[in-house]
PDB file of C-alpha atoms in Angstrom:
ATOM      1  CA  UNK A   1     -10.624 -30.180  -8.000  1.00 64.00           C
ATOM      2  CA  UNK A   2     -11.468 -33.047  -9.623  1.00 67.00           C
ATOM      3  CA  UNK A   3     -15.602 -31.959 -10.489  1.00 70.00           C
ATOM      4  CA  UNK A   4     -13.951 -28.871 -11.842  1.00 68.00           C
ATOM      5  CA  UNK A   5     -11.734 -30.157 -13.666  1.00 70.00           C
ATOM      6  CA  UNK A   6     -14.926 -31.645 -15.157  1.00 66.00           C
ATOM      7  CA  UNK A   7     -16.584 -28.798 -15.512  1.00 72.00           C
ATOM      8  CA  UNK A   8     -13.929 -27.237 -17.100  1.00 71.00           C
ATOM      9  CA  UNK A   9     -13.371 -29.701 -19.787  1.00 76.00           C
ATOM     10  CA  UNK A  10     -17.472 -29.407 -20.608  1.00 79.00           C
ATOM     11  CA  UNK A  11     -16.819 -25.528 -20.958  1.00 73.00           C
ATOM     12  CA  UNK A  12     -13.759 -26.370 -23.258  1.00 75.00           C
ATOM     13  CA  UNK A  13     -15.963 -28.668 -25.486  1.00 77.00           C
ATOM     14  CA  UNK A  14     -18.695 -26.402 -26.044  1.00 73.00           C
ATOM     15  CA  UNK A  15     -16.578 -23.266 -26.172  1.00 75.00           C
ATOM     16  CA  UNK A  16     -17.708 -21.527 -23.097  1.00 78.00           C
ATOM     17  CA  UNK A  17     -14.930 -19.875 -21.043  1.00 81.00           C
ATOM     18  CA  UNK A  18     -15.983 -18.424 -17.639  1.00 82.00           C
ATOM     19  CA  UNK A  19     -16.042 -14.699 -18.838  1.00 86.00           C
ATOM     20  CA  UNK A  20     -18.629 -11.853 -17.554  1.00 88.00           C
ATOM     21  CA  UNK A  21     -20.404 -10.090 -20.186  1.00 89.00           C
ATOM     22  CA  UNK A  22     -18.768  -7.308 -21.789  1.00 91.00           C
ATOM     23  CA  UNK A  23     -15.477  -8.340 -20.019  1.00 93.00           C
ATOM     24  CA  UNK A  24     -12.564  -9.221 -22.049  1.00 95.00           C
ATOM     25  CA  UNK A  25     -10.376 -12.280 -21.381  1.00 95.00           C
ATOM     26  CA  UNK A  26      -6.809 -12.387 -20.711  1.00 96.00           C
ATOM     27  CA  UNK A  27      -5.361 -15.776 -20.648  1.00 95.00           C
ATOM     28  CA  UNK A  28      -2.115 -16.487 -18.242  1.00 94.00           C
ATOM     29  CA  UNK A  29      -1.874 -20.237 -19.271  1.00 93.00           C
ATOM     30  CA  UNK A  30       1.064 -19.855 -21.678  1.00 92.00           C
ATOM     31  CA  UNK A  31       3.877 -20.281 -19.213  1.00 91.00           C
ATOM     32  CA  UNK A  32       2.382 -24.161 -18.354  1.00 89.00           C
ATOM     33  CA  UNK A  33       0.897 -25.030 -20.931  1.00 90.00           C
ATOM     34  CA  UNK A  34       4.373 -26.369 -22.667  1.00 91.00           C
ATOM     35  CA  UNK A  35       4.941 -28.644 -19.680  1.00 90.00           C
ATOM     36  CA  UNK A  36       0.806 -30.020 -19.254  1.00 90.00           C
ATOM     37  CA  UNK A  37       0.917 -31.258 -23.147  1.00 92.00           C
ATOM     38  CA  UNK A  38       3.941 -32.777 -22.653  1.00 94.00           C
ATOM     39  CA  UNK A  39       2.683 -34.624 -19.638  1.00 91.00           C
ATOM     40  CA  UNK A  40      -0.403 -35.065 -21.339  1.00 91.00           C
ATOM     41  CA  UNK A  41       1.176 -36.713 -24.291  1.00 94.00           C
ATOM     42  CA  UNK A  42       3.647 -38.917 -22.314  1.00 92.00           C
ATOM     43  CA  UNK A  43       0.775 -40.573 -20.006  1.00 90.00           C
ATOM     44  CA  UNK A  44      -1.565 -40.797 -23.035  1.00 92.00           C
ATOM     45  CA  UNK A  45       1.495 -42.941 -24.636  1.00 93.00           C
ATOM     46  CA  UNK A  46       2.091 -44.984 -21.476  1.00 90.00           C
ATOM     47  CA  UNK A  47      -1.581 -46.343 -21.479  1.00 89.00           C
ATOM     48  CA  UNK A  48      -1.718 -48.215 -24.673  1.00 90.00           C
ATOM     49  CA  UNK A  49       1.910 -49.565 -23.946  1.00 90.00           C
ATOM     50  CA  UNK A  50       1.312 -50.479 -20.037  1.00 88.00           C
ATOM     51  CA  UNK A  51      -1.980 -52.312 -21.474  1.00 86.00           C
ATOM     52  CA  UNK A  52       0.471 -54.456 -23.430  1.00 87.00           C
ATOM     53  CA  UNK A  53       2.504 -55.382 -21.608  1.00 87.00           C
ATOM     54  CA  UNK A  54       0.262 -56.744 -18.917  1.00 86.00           C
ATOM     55  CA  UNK A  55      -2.401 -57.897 -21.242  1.00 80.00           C
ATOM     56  CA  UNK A  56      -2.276 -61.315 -20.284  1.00 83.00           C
ATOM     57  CA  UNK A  57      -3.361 -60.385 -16.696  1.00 85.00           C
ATOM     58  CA  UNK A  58      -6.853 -58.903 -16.487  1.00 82.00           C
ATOM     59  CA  UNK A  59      -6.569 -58.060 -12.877  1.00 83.00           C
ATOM     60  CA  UNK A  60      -3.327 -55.987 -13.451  1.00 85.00           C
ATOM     61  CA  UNK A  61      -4.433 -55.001 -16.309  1.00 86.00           C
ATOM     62  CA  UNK A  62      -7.772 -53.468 -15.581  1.00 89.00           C
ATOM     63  CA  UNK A  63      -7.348 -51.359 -12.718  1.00 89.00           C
ATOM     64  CA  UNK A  64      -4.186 -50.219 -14.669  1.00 89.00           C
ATOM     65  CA  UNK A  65      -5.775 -48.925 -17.416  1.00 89.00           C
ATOM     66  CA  UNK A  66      -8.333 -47.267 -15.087  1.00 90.00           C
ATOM     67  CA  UNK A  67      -5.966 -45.367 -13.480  1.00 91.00           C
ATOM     68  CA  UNK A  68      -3.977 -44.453 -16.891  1.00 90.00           C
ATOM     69  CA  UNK A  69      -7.563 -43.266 -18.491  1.00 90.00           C
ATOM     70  CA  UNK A  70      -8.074 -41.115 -15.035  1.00 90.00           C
ATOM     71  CA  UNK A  71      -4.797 -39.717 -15.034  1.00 89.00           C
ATOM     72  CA  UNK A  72      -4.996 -38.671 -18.315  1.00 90.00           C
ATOM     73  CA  UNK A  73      -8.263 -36.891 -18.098  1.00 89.00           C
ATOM     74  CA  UNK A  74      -7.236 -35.118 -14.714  1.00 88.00           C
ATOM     75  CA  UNK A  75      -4.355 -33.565 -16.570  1.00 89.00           C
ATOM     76  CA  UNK A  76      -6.628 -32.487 -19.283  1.00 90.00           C
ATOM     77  CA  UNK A  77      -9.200 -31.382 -16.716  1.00 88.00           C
ATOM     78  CA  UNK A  78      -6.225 -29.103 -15.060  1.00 87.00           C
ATOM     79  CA  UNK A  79      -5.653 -27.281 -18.646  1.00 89.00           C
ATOM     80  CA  UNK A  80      -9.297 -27.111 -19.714  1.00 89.00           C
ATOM     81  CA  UNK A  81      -9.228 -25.060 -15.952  1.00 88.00           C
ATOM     82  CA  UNK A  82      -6.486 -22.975 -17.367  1.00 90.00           C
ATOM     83  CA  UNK A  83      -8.187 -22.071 -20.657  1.00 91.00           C
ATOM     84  CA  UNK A  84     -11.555 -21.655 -19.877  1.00 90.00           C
ATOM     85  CA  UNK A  85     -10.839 -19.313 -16.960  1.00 91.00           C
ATOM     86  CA  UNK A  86      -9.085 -16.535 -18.029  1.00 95.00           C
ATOM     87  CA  UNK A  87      -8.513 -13.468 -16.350  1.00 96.00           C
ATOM     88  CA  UNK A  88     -11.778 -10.797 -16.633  1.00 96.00           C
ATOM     89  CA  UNK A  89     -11.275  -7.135 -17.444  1.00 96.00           C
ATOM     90  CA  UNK A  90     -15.105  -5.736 -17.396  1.00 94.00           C
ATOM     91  CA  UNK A  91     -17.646  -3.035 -16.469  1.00 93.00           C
ATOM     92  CA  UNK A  92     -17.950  -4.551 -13.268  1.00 92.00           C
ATOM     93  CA  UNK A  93     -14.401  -4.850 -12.717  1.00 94.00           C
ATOM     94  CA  UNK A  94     -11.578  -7.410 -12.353  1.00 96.00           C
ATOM     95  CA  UNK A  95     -11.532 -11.209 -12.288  1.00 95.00           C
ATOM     96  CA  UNK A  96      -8.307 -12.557 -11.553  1.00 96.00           C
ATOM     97  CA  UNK A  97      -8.088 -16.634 -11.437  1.00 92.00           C
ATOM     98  CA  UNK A  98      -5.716 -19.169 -11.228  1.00 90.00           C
ATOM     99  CA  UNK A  99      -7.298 -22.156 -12.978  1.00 85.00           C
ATOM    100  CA  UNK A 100     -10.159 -24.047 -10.921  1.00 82.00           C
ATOM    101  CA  UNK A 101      -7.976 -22.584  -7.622  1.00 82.00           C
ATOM    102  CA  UNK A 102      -9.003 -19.259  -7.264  1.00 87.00           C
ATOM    103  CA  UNK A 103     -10.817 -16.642  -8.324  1.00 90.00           C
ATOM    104  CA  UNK A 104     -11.308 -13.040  -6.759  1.00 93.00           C
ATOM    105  CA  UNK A 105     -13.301 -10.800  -8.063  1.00 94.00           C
ATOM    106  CA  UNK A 106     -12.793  -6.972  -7.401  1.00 95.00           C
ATOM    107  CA  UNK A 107     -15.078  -3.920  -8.019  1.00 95.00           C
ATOM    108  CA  UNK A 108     -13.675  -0.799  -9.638  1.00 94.00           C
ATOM    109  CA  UNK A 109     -14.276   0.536  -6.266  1.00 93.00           C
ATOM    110  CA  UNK A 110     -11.929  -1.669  -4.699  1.00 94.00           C
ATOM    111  CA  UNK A 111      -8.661  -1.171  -7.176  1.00 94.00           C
ATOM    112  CA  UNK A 112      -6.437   1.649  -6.300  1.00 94.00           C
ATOM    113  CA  UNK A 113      -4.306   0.929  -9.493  1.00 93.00           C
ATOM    114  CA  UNK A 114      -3.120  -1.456 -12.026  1.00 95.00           C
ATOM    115  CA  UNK A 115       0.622  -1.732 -12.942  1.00 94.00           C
ATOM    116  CA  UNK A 116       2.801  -3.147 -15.049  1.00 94.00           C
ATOM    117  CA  UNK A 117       5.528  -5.257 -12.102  1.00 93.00           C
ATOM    118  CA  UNK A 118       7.910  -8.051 -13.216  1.00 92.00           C
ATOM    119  CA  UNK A 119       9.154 -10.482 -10.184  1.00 89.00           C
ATOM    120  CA  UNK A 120      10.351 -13.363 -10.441  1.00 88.00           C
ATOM    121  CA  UNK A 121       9.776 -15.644  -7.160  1.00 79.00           C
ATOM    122  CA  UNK A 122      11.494 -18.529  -6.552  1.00 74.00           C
ATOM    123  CA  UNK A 123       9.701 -20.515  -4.670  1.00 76.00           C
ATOM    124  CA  UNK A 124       9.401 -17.888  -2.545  1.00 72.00           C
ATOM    125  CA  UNK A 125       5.919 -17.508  -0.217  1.00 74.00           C
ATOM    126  CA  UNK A 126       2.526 -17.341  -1.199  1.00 88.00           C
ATOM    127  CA  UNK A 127       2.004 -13.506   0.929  1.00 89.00           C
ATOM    128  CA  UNK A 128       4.287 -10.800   1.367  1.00 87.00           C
ATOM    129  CA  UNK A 129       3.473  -7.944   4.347  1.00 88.00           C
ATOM    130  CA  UNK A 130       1.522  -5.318   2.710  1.00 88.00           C
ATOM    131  CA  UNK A 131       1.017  -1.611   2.963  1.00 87.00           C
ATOM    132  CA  UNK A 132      -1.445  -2.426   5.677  1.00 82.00           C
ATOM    133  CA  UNK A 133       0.018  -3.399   8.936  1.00 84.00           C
ATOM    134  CA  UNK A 134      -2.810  -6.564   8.852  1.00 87.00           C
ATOM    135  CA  UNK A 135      -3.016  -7.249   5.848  1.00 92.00           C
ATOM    136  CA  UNK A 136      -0.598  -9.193   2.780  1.00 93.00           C
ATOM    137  CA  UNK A 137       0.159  -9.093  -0.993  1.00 94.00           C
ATOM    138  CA  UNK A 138      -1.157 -11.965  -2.866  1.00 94.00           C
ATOM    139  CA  UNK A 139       1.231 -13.294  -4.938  1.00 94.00           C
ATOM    140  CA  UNK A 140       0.130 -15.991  -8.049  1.00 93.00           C
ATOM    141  CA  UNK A 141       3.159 -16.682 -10.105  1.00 93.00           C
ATOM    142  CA  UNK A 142       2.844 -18.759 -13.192  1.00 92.00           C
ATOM    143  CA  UNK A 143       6.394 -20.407 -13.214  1.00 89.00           C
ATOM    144  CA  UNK A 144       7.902 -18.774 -10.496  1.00 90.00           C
ATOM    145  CA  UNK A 145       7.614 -15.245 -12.287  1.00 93.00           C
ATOM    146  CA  UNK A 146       4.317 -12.421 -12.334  1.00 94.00           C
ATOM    147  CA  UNK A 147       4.087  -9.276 -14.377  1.00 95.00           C
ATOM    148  CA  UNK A 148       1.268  -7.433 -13.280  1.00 96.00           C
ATOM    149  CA  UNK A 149       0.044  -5.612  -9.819  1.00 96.00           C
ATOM    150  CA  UNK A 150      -3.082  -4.665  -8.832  1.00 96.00           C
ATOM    151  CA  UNK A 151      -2.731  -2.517  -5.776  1.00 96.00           C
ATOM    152  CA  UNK A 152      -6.532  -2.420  -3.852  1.00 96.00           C
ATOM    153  CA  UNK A 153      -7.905   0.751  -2.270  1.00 93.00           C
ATOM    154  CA  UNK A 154      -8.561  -0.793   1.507  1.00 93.00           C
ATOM    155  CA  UNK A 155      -7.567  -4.600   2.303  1.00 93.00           C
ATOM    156  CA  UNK A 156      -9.936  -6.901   1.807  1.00 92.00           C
ATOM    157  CA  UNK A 157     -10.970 -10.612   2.566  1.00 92.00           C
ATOM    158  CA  UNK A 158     -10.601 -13.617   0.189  1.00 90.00           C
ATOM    159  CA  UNK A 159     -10.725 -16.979   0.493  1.00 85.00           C
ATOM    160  CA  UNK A 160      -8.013 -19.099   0.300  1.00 82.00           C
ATOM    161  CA  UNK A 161      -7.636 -23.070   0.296  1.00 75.00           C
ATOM    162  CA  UNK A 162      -6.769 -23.009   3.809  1.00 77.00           C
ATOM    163  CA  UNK A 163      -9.037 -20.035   5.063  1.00 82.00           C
ATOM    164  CA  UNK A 164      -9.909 -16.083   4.512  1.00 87.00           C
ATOM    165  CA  UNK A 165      -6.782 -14.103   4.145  1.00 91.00           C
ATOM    166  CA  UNK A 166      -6.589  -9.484   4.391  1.00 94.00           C
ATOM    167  CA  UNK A 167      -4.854  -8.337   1.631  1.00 94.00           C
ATOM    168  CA  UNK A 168      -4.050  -4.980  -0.143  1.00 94.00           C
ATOM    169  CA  UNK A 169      -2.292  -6.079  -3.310  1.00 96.00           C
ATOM    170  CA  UNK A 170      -2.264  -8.909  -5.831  1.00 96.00           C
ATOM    171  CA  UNK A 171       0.556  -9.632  -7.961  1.00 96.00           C
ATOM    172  CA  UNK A 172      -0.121 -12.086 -10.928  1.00 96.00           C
ATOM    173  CA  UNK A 173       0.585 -13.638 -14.305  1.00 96.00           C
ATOM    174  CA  UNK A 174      -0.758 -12.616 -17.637  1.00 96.00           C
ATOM    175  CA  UNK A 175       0.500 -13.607 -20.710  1.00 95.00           C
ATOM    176  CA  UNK A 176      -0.520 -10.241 -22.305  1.00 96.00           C
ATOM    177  CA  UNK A 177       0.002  -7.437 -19.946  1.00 96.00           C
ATOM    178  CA  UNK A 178      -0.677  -5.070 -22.021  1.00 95.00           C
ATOM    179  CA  UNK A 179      -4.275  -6.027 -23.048  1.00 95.00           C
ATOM    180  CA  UNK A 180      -4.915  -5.767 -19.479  1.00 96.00           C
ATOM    181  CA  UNK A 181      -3.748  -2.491 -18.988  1.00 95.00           C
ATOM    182  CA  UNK A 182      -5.638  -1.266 -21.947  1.00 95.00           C
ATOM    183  CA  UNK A 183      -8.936  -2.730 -20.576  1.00 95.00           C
ATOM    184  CA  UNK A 184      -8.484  -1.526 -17.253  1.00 94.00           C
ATOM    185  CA  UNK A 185      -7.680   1.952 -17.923  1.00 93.00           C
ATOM    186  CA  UNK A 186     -10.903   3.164 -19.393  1.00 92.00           C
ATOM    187  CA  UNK A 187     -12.527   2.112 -15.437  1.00 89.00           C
ATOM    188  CA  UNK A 188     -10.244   3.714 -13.771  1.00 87.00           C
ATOM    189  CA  UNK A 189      -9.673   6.786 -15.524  1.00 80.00           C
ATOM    190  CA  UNK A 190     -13.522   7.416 -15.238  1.00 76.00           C
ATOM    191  CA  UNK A 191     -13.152   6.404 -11.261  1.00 67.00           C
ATOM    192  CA  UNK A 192     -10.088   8.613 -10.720  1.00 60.00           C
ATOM    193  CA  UNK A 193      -7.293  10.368 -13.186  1.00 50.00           C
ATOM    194  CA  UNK A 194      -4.334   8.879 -11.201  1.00 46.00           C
ATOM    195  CA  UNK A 195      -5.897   5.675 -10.677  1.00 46.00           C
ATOM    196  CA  UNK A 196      -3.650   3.878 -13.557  1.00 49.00           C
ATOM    197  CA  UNK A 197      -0.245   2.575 -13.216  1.00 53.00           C
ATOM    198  CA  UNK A 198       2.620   2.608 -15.612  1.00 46.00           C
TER     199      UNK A 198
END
């Protein structure tokens, strides 16, 4: 997490977000990114003033302000993550991330349909049974809430944090849905006329 939160923050500087050629880029970051600068901002402040007030004692002080100067970069590190990998609308189909977490990629072949699906999850699990008796929707909430579905022709096998997971349907956050829809559509009206949801 921590090398790409690195990387991220090197994509950030130079202006390079992780998109595919021809794709276009919807973020998701806006429901966060209130709470991260805040966070940000706060632990910036509390290095200068924790240096102060244990100045005097170099071997406080030091690995103090070591651990202030990390902290503060891992936070910025987690943003960079969320702005420099959007989601991916594209020729060669869908990207859909969560920061430096995850990222699955799907060919046109492999969506079914994209629709527009508000849910709000409170704290509620990661999968959900899907249409398929072995397999599970995905679901990626950004603040307890997603707005989007993408529902996938056949289940399929991603890899998750803690191991390869079937599922048929992802439900996630973007912070324009319709920009997503509009890019989508194009692909799967040329793959099939009923292919898009509303």
């Amino acid at each position: 997490m921590e090398a790409a939160g690195w990387v991220s923050l090197a994509r950030l500087a130079f202006f390079r977000p992780r998109v595919p050629p021809g794709a276009v880029a919807v973020s998701y970051h806006r429901p966060v990114t209130g709470i991260l600068t805040i966070f940000i901002v706060l632990s910036a402040l509390e290095v200068p003033i924790i240096d102060l007030i244990v100045h005097p004692r170099p071997f406080v002080r030091i690995p103090l302000l070591i651990l202030g100067i990390w902290g503060v970069v891992f936070m910025l590190g987690m943003l960079a993550g969320y702005l420099t990998r959007p989601h991916a609308v594209g020729p060669e189909g869908v990207r859909i991330r969560q920061s430096t977490d995850l990222g699955i990629a799907l060919t046109w072949d492999d969506v079914l349909s994209v629709a527009r699906r508000k849910d709000v999850r409170h704290k509620g699990p990661k999968f959900t049974p899907g249409r398929s008796d072995d397999a599970w929707v995905l679901h990626l909430p950004m603040q307890d809430e997603t707005n989007l579905a993408v529902e996938l022709e056949r289940p399929i096998e991603v890899a998750m944090p803690r191991g390869a997971v079937r599922i048929d349907e992802i439900r996630f956050w973007a912070d324009d849905p319709t920009t997503f829809m509009d890019a989508a559509r194009p692909h799967l009206e040329a793959a099939t006329p009923s292919a898009t949801g509303h």
